[in-house]
Short mmCIF file of C-alpha atoms and ligand atoms in Angstrom, two decimals:
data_model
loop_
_atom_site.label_atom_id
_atom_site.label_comp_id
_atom_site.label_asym_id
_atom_site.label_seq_id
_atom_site.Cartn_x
_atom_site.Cartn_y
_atom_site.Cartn_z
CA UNK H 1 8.18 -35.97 -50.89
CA UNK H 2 8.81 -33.48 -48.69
CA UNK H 3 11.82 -34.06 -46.02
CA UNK H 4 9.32 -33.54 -43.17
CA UNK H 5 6.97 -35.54 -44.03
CA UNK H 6 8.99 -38.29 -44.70
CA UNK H 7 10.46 -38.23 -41.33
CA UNK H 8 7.37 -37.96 -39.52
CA UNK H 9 6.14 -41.06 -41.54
CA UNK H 10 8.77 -43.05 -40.79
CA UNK H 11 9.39 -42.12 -37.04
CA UNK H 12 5.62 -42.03 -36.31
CA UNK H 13 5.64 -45.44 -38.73
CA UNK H 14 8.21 -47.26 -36.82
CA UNK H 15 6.68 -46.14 -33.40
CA UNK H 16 3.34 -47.30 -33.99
CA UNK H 17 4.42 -50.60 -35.21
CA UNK H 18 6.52 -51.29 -32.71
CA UNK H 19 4.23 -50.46 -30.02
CA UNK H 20 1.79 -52.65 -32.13
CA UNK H 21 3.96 -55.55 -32.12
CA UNK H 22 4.47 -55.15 -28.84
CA UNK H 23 1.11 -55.64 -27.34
CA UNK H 24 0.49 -58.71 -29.70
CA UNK H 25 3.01 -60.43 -27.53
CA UNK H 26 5.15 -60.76 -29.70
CA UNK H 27 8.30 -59.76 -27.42
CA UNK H 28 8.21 -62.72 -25.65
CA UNK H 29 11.28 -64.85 -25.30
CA UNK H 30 11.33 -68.63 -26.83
CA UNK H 31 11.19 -70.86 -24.29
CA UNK H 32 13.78 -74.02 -24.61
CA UNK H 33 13.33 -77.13 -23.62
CA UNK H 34 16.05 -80.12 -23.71
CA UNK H 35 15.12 -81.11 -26.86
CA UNK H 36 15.27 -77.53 -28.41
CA UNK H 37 18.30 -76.68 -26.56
CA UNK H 38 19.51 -79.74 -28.69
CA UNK H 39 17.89 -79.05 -32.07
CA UNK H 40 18.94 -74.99 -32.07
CA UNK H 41 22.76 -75.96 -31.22
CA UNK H 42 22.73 -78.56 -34.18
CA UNK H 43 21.20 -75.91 -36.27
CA UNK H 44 23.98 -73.30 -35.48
CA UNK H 45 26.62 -75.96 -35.26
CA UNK H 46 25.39 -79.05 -37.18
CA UNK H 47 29.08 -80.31 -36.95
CA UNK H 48 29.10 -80.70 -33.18
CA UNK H 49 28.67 -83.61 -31.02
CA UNK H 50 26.39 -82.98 -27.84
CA UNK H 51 27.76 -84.77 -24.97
CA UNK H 52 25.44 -83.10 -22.09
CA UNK H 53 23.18 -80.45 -21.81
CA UNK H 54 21.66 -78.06 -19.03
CA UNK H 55 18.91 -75.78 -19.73
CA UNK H 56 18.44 -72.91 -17.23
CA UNK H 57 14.88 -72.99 -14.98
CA UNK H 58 13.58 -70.14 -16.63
CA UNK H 59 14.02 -71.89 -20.10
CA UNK H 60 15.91 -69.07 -21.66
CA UNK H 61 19.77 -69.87 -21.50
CA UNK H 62 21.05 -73.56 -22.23
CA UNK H 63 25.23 -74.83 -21.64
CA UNK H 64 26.13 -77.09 -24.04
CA UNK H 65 29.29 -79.69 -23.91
CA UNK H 66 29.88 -80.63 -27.17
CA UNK H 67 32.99 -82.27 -28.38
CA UNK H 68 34.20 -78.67 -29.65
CA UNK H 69 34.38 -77.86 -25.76
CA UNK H 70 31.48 -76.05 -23.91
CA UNK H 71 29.16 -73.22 -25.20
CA UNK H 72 26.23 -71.01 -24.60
CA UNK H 73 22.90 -71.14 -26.28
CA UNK H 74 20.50 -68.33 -25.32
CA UNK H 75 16.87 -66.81 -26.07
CA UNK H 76 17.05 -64.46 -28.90
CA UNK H 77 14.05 -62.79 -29.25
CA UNK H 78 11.43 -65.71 -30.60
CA UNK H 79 14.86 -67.41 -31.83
CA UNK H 80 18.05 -68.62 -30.71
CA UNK H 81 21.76 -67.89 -31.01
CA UNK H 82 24.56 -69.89 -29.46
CA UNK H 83 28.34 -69.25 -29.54
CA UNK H 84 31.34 -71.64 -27.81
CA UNK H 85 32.79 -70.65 -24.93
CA UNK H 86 35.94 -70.01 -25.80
CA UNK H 87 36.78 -66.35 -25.53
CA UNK H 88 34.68 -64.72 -22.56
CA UNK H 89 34.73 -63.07 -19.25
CA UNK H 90 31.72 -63.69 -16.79
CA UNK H 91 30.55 -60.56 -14.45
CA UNK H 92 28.95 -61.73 -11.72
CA UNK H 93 26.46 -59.42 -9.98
CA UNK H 94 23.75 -60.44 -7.32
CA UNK H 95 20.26 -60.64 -9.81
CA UNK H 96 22.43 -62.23 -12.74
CA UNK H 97 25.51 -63.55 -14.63
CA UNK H 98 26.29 -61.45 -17.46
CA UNK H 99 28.39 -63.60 -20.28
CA UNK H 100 30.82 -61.09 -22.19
CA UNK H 101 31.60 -62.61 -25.25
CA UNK H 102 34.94 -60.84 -27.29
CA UNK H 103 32.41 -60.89 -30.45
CA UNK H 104 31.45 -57.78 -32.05
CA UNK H 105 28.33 -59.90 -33.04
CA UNK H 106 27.38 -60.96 -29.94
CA UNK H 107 28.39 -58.73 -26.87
CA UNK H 108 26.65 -59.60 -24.12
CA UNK H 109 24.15 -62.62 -22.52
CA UNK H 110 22.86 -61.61 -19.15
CA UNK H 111 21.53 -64.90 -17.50
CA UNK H 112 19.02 -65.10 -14.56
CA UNK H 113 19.89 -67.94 -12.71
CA UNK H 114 18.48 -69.43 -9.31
CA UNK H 115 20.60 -70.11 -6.44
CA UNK H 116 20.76 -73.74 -6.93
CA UNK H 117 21.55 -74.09 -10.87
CA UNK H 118 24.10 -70.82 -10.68
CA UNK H 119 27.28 -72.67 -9.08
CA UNK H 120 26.49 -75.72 -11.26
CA UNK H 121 25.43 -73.93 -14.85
CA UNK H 122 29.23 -71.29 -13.84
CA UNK H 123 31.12 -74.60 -13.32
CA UNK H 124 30.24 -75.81 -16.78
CA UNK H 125 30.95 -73.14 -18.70
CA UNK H 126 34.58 -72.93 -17.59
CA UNK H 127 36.55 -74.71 -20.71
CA UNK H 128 38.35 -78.19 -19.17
CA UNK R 1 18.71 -34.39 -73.06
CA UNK R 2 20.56 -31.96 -70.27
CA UNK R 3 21.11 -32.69 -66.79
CA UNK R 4 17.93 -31.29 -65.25
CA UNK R 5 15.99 -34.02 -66.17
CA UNK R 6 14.12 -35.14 -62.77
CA UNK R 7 12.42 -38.62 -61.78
CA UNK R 8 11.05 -39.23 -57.85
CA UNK R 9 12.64 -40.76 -55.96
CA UNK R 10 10.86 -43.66 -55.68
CA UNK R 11 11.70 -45.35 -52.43
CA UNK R 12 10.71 -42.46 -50.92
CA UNK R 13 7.03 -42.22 -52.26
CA UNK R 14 6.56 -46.02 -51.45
CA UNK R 15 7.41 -45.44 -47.19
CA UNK R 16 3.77 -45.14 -47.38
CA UNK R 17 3.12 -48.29 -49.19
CA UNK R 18 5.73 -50.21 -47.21
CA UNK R 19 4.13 -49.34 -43.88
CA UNK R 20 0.64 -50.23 -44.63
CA UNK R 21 1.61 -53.74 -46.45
CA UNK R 22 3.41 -54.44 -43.46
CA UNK R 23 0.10 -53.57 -40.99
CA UNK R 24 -1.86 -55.27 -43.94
CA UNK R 25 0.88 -58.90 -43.50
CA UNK R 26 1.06 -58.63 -39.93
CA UNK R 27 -2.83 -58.49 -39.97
CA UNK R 28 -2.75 -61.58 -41.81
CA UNK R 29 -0.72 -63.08 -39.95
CA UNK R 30 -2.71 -62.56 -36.43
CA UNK R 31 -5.53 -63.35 -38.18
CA UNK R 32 -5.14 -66.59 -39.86
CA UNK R 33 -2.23 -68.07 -37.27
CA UNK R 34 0.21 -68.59 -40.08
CA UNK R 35 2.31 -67.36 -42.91
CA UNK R 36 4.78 -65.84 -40.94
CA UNK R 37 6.54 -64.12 -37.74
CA UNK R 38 7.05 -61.07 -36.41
CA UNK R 39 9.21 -60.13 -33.47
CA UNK R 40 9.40 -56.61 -31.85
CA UNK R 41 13.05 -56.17 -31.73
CA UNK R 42 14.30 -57.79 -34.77
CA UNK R 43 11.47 -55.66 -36.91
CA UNK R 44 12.69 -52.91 -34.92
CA UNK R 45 16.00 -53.22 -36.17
CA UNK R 46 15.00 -54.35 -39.69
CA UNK R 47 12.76 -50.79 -39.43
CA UNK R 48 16.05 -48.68 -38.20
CA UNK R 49 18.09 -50.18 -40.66
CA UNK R 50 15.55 -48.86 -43.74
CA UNK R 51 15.65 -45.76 -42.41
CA UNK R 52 19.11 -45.69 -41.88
CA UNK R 53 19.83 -47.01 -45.34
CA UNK R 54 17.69 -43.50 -47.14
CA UNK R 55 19.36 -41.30 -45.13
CA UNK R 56 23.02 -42.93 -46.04
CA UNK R 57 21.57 -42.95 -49.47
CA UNK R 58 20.75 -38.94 -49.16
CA UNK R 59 24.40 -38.49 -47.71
CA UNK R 60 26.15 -40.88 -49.97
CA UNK R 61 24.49 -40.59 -52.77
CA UNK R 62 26.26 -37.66 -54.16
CA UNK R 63 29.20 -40.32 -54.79
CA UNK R 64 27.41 -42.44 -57.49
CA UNK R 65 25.70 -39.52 -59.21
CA UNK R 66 29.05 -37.64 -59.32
CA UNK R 67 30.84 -40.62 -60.73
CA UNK R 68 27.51 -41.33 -63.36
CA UNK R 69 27.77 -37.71 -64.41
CA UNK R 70 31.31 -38.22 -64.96
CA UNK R 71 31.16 -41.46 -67.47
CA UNK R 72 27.58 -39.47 -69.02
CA UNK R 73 30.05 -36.37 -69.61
CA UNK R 74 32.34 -38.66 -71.85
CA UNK R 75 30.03 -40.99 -73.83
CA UNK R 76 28.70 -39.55 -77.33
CA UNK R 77 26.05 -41.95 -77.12
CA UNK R 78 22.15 -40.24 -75.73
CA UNK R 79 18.87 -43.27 -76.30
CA UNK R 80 16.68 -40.54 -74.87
CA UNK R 81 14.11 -40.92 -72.37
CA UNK R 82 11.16 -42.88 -74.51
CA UNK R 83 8.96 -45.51 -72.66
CA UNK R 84 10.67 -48.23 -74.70
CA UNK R 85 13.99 -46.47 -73.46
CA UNK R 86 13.20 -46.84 -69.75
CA UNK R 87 12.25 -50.05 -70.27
CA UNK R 88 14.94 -51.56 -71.77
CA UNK R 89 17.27 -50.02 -69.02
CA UNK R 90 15.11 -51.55 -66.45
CA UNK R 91 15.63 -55.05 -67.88
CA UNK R 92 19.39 -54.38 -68.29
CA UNK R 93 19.79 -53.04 -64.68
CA UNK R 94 18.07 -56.06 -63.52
CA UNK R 95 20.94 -57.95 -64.47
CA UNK R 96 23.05 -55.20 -63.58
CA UNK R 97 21.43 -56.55 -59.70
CA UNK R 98 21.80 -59.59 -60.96
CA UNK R 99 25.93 -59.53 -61.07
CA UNK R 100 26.08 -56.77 -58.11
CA UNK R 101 24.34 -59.22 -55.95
CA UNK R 102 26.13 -62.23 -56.99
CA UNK R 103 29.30 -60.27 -55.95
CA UNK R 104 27.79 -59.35 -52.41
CA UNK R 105 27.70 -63.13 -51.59
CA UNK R 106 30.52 -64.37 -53.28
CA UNK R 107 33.30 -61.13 -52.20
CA UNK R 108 33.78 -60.34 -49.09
CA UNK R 109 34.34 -56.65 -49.17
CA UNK R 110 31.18 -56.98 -50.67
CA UNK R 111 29.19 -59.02 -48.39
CA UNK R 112 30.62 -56.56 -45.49
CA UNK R 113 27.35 -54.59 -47.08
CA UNK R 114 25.29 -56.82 -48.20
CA UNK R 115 25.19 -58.94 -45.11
CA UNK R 116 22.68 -57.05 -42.90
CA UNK R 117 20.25 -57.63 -45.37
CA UNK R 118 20.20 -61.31 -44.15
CA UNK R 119 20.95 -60.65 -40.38
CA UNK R 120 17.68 -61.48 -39.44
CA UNK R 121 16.12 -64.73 -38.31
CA UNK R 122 12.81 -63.94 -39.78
CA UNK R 123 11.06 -63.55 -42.89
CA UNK R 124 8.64 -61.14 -43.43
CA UNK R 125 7.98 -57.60 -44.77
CA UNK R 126 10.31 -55.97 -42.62
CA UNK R 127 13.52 -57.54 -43.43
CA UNK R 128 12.63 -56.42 -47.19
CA UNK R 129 13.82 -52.85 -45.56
CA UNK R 130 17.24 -54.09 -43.47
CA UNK R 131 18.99 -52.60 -46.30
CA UNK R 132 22.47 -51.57 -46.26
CA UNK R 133 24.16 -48.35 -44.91
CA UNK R 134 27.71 -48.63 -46.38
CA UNK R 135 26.64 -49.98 -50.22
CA UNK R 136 28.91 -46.87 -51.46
CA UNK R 137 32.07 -48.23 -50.38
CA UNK R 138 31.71 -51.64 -52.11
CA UNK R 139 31.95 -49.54 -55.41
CA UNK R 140 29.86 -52.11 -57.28
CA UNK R 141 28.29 -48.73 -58.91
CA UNK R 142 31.18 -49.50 -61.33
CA UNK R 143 28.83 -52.23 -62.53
CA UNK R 144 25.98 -49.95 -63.09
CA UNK R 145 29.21 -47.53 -65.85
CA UNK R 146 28.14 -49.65 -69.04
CA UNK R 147 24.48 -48.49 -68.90
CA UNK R 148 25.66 -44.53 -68.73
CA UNK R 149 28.46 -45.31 -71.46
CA UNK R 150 25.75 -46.93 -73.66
CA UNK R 151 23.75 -43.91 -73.45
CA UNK R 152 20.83 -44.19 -70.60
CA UNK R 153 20.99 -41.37 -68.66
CA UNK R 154 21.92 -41.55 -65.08
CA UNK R 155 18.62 -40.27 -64.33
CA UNK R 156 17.48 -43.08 -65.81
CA UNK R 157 19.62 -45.44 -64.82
CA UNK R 158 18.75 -44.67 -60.90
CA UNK R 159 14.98 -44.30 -61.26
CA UNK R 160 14.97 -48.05 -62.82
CA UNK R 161 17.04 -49.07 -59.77
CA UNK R 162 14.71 -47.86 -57.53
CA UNK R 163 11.69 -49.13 -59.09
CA UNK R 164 13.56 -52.51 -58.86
CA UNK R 165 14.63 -52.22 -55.27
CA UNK R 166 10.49 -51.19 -54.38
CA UNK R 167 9.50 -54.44 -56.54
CA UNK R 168 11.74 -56.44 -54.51
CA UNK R 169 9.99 -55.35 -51.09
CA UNK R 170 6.54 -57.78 -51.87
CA UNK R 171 8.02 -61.08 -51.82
CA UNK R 172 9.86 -60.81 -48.64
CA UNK R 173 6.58 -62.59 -47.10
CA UNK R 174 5.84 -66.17 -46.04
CA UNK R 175 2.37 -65.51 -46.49
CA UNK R 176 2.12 -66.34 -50.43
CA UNK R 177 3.46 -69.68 -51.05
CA UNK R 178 3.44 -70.37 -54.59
CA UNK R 179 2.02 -68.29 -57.46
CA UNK R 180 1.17 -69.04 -61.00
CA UNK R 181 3.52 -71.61 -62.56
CA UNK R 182 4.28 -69.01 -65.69
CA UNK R 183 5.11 -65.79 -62.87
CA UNK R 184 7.24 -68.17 -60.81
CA UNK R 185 9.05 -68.85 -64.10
CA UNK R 186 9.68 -65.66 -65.47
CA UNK R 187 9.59 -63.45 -62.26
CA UNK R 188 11.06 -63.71 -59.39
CA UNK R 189 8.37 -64.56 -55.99
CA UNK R 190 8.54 -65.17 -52.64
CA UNK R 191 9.44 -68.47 -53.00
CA UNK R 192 12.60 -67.99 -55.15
CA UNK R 193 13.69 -64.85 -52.27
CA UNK R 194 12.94 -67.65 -49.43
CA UNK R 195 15.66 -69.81 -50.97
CA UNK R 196 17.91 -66.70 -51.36
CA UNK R 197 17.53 -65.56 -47.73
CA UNK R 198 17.66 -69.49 -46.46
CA UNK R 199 20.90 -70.61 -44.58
CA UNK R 200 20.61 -74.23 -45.02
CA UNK R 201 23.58 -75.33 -46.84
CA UNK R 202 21.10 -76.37 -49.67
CA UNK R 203 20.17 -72.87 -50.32
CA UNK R 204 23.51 -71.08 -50.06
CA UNK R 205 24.96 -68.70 -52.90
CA UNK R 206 21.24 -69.60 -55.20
CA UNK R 207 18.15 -67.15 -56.36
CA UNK R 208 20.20 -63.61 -56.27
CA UNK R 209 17.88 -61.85 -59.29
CA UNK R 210 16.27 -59.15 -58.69
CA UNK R 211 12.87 -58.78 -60.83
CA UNK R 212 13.57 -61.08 -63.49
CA UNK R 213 14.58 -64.92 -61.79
CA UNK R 214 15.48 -65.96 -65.40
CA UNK R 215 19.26 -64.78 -64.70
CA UNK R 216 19.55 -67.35 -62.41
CA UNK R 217 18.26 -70.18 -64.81
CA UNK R 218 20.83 -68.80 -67.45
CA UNK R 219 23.78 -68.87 -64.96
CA UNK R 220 23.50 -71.93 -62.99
CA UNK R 221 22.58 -69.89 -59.62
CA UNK R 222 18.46 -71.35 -59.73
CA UNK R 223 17.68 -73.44 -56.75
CA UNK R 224 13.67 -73.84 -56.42
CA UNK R 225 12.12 -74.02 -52.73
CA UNK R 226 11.88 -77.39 -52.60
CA UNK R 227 8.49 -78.93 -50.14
CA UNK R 228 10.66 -81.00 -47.86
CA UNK R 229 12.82 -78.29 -47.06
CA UNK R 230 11.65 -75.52 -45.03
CA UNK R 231 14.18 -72.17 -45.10
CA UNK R 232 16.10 -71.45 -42.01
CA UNK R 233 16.87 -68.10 -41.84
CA UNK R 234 19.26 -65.99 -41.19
CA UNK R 235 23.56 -65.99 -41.69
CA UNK R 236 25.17 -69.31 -41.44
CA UNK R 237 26.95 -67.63 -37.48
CA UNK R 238 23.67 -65.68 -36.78
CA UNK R 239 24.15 -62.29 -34.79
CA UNK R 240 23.77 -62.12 -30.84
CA UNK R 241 22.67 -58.42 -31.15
CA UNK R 242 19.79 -56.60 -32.18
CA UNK R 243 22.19 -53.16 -32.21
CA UNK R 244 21.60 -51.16 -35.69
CA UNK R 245 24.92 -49.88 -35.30
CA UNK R 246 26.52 -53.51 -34.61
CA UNK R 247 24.38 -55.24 -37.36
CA UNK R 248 25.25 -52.11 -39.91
CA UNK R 249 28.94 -52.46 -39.59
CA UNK R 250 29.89 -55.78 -37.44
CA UNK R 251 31.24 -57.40 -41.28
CA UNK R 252 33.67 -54.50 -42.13
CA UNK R 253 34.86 -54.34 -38.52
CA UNK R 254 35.67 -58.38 -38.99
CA UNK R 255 37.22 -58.12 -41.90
CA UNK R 256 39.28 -55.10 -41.24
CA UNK R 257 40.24 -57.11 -38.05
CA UNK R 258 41.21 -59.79 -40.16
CA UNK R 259 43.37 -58.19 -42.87
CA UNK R 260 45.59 -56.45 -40.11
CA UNK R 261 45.91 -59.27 -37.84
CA UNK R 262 49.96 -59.79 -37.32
CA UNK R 263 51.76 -62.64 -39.24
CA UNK R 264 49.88 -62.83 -42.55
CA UNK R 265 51.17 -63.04 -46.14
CA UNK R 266 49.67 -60.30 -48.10
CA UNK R 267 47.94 -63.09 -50.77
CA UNK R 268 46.22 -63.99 -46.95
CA UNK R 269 45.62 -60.48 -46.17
CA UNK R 270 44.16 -59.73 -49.81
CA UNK R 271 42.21 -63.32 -49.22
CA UNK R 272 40.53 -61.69 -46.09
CA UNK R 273 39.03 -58.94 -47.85
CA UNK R 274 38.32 -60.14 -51.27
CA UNK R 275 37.92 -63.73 -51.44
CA UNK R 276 34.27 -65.65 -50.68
CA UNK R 277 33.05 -65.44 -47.10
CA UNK R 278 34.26 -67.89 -45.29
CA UNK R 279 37.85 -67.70 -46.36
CA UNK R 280 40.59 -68.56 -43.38
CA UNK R 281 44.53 -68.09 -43.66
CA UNK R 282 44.23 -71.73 -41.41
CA UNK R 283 40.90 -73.21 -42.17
CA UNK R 284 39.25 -72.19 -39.17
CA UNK R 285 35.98 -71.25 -41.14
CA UNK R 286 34.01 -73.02 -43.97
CA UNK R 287 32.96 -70.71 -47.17
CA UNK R 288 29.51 -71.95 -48.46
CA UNK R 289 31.53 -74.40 -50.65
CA UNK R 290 32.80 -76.76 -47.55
CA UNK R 291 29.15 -76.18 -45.85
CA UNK R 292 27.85 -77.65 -48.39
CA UNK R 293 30.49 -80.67 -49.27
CA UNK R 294 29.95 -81.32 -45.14
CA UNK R 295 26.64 -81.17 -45.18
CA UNK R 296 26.91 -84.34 -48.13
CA UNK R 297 29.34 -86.22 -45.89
CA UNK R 298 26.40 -86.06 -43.13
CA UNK R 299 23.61 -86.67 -46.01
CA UNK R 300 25.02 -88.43 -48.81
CA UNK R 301 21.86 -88.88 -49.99
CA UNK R 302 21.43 -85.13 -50.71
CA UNK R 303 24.23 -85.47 -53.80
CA UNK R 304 23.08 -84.68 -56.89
CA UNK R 305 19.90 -82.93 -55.78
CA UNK R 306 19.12 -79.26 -55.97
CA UNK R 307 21.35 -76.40 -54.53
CA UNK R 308 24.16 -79.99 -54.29
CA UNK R 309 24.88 -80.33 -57.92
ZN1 LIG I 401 21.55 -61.49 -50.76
ZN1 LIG I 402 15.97 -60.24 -49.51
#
């Protein structure tokens, strides 16, 4: 096949299908409630104890204290990944709370928080 | 024979095919309600990384063919290029896969390629393309030398490889649940490539054939889908990122990490690169091994059954 075809194929492929995907919806976030907050972190850490749980307002971002310390589960397109918080910086900036992991896997969580759950949701995710 | 000899390239002519079964699955999909998901960003990236994965093929690829050309240059031995030929070197390569993909789970230099093919959460036609970008380094073409030495031409040898790479793209789909009972046990189907791509500790290290799922039966790797047990997938410490670039390269940077970290034997350092996934100098991380033995000391009632034996 000839190199110019190919690429406009698969350009003009990728383009159309992600615009297509797009307007189905289907770049919503997954909502979490309690109990999925609970059922995603056993899934990525089936080893872990849950000892409390706070799931941000907007359903996207949940803290975890688990008897392996605290950690972050978060909205990952229609899924879910978590990580502990163990080795992170937070950035605080006036819209948001970004979460800077030191993971080459997982960068960055930027959380919108409201003004009441902010303080509390920070104060938890500092390791006792 | 001489070296001119010429087959297409055939995961090129399918980009055609590959788009419009994915239109036809995600179709389905809307349509009916079920038998699968699609997200933008992770097909996105599962898109990217196809693309990706021709053009490191087109730059790469020169590596492999130079080192095929090589071996063909020394054996005596030439089977031709009859039907019967090809065919026979497209049942052979399949184990060739077979053993090649056994090592990307089980290796970890290897798996530093491999993985991306199993980055993703979901399970549909698009992940069948998150191929790998860096498959030349693992060197696992070394697998492929017996074919060339036994006389298939490298031609050969790569168009069969394609063909079974392009077979492999149908059954990445939730949307056909079981087929025939003599298909399921001769070929491999979208039920035996669930279990593959499934992190439950059940399913880890099972189904890694290519065309033919017999090679599993004959070496103890067969785990069938089993009713109860839906697939979860995606890698045992899924990735935050939806980055081609992080998702392409995030194992080798790890392991690379790993080996030169200070205060390691070299047996430790040599056990970062090439041992199972998993492997820790301190036991910090499980390989699929202690997943699965703590998975039985949370379900002892799992012992003895499939993908626990
Ligand atoms: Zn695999
Ligand atoms: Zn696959």
């Amino acid at each position: 096949m000839p190199l110019n075809i190919l690429l406009i194929l698969v350009v003009g492929g990728i383009a159309i299908l992600a615009l297509l995907l797009h307007l189905l919806g289907k770049s919503r976030l997954v909502i979490l409630t309690p109990e999925d907050a609970r059922t995603a972190w056993h899934r990525h850490f089936p080893d872990d104890e849950i000892l409390g749980l706070t799931v941000a307002s907007d359903g996207h971002a949940a803290v975890v204290q688990t008897d392996q310390g605290p950690g972050l589960l978060w909205s990952f397109g229609a899924d879910t990944v978590a990580r502990h918080l163990r080795d992170f910086d937070l950035l605080e900036k006036p819209g948001h709370l970004s979460v800077i992991f030191r993971d080459f896997t997982a960068p960055r969580v930027t959380l919108y928080l409201n003004a009441t759950e902010r303080p509390l949701l920070q104060k938890m995710m500092v390791p006792a | 024979m001489n070296n001119a000899i010429s087959y297409p390239d055939v995961t090129q002519l399918a980009v055609p095919f590959f788009l419009s079964a994915i239109l036809l699955e995600l179709g389905w999909i809307v349509w009916r309600g079920r038998g699968g998901r699609y997200e933008t960003r992770d097909a996105l990236t599962s898109l990217v990384l196809g693309a990706g994965s021709v053009v490191s093929g087109m730059l790469l690829g020169f590596i492999a063919w130079g080192f095929f050309m090589w071996l063909w240059s020394l054996t005596p031995l030439d089977l031709g290029a009859s039907a019967l030929v090809i065919a026979v070197c497209f049942v052979l390569d399949d184990l060739r896969y077979y053993w090649v993909h056994r090592f990307g789970h089980r290796i970890r230099w290897v798996w530093a390629a491999h993985v991306n093919h199993h980055s993703s959460q979901h399970y549909n036609l698009t992940t069948a393309l998150r191929q790998t970008w860096t498959g030349a380094f693992t060197w696992m073409m070394i697998v492929r030398a017996p074919l060339v030495l036994l006389g298939f031409h490298p031609a050969i040898v790569l168009f069969v490889g394609g063909l079974n790479l392009v077979y492999q793209f149908w059954f990445h789909t939730e949307a056909i649940t079981r087929l025939p009972r003599w298909f399921e046990a001769v070929m491999n189907t979208p039920s035996h490539h669930r279990v593959h791509h499934g992190r439950n500790a059940r399913y880890l290290d099972a189904n890694y054939a290519g065309v033919f799922i017999i090679w599993d039966k004959m070496f103890g790797t067969f785990v069938p889908e089993q009713e109860h047990e839906k697939p979860d997938y995606g890698l045992v410490h899924n990735l935050g990122t939806f980055n081609p670039l992080r998702v392409a390269f995030h194992e080798w940077i790890g392991l690379f990490r790993d080996v030169f970290q200070p205060g390691l034997t070299l047996r430790q350092r040599f056990g970062y690169a090439f041992a199972p996934p998993g492997y820790s100098h301190d036991a910090s991380r499980d390989t699929s091994a202690e997943i699965k033995a703590k998975h039985l000391a949370r379900n002892p009632t799992d012992a003895g059954t499939p993908g626990f034996d």
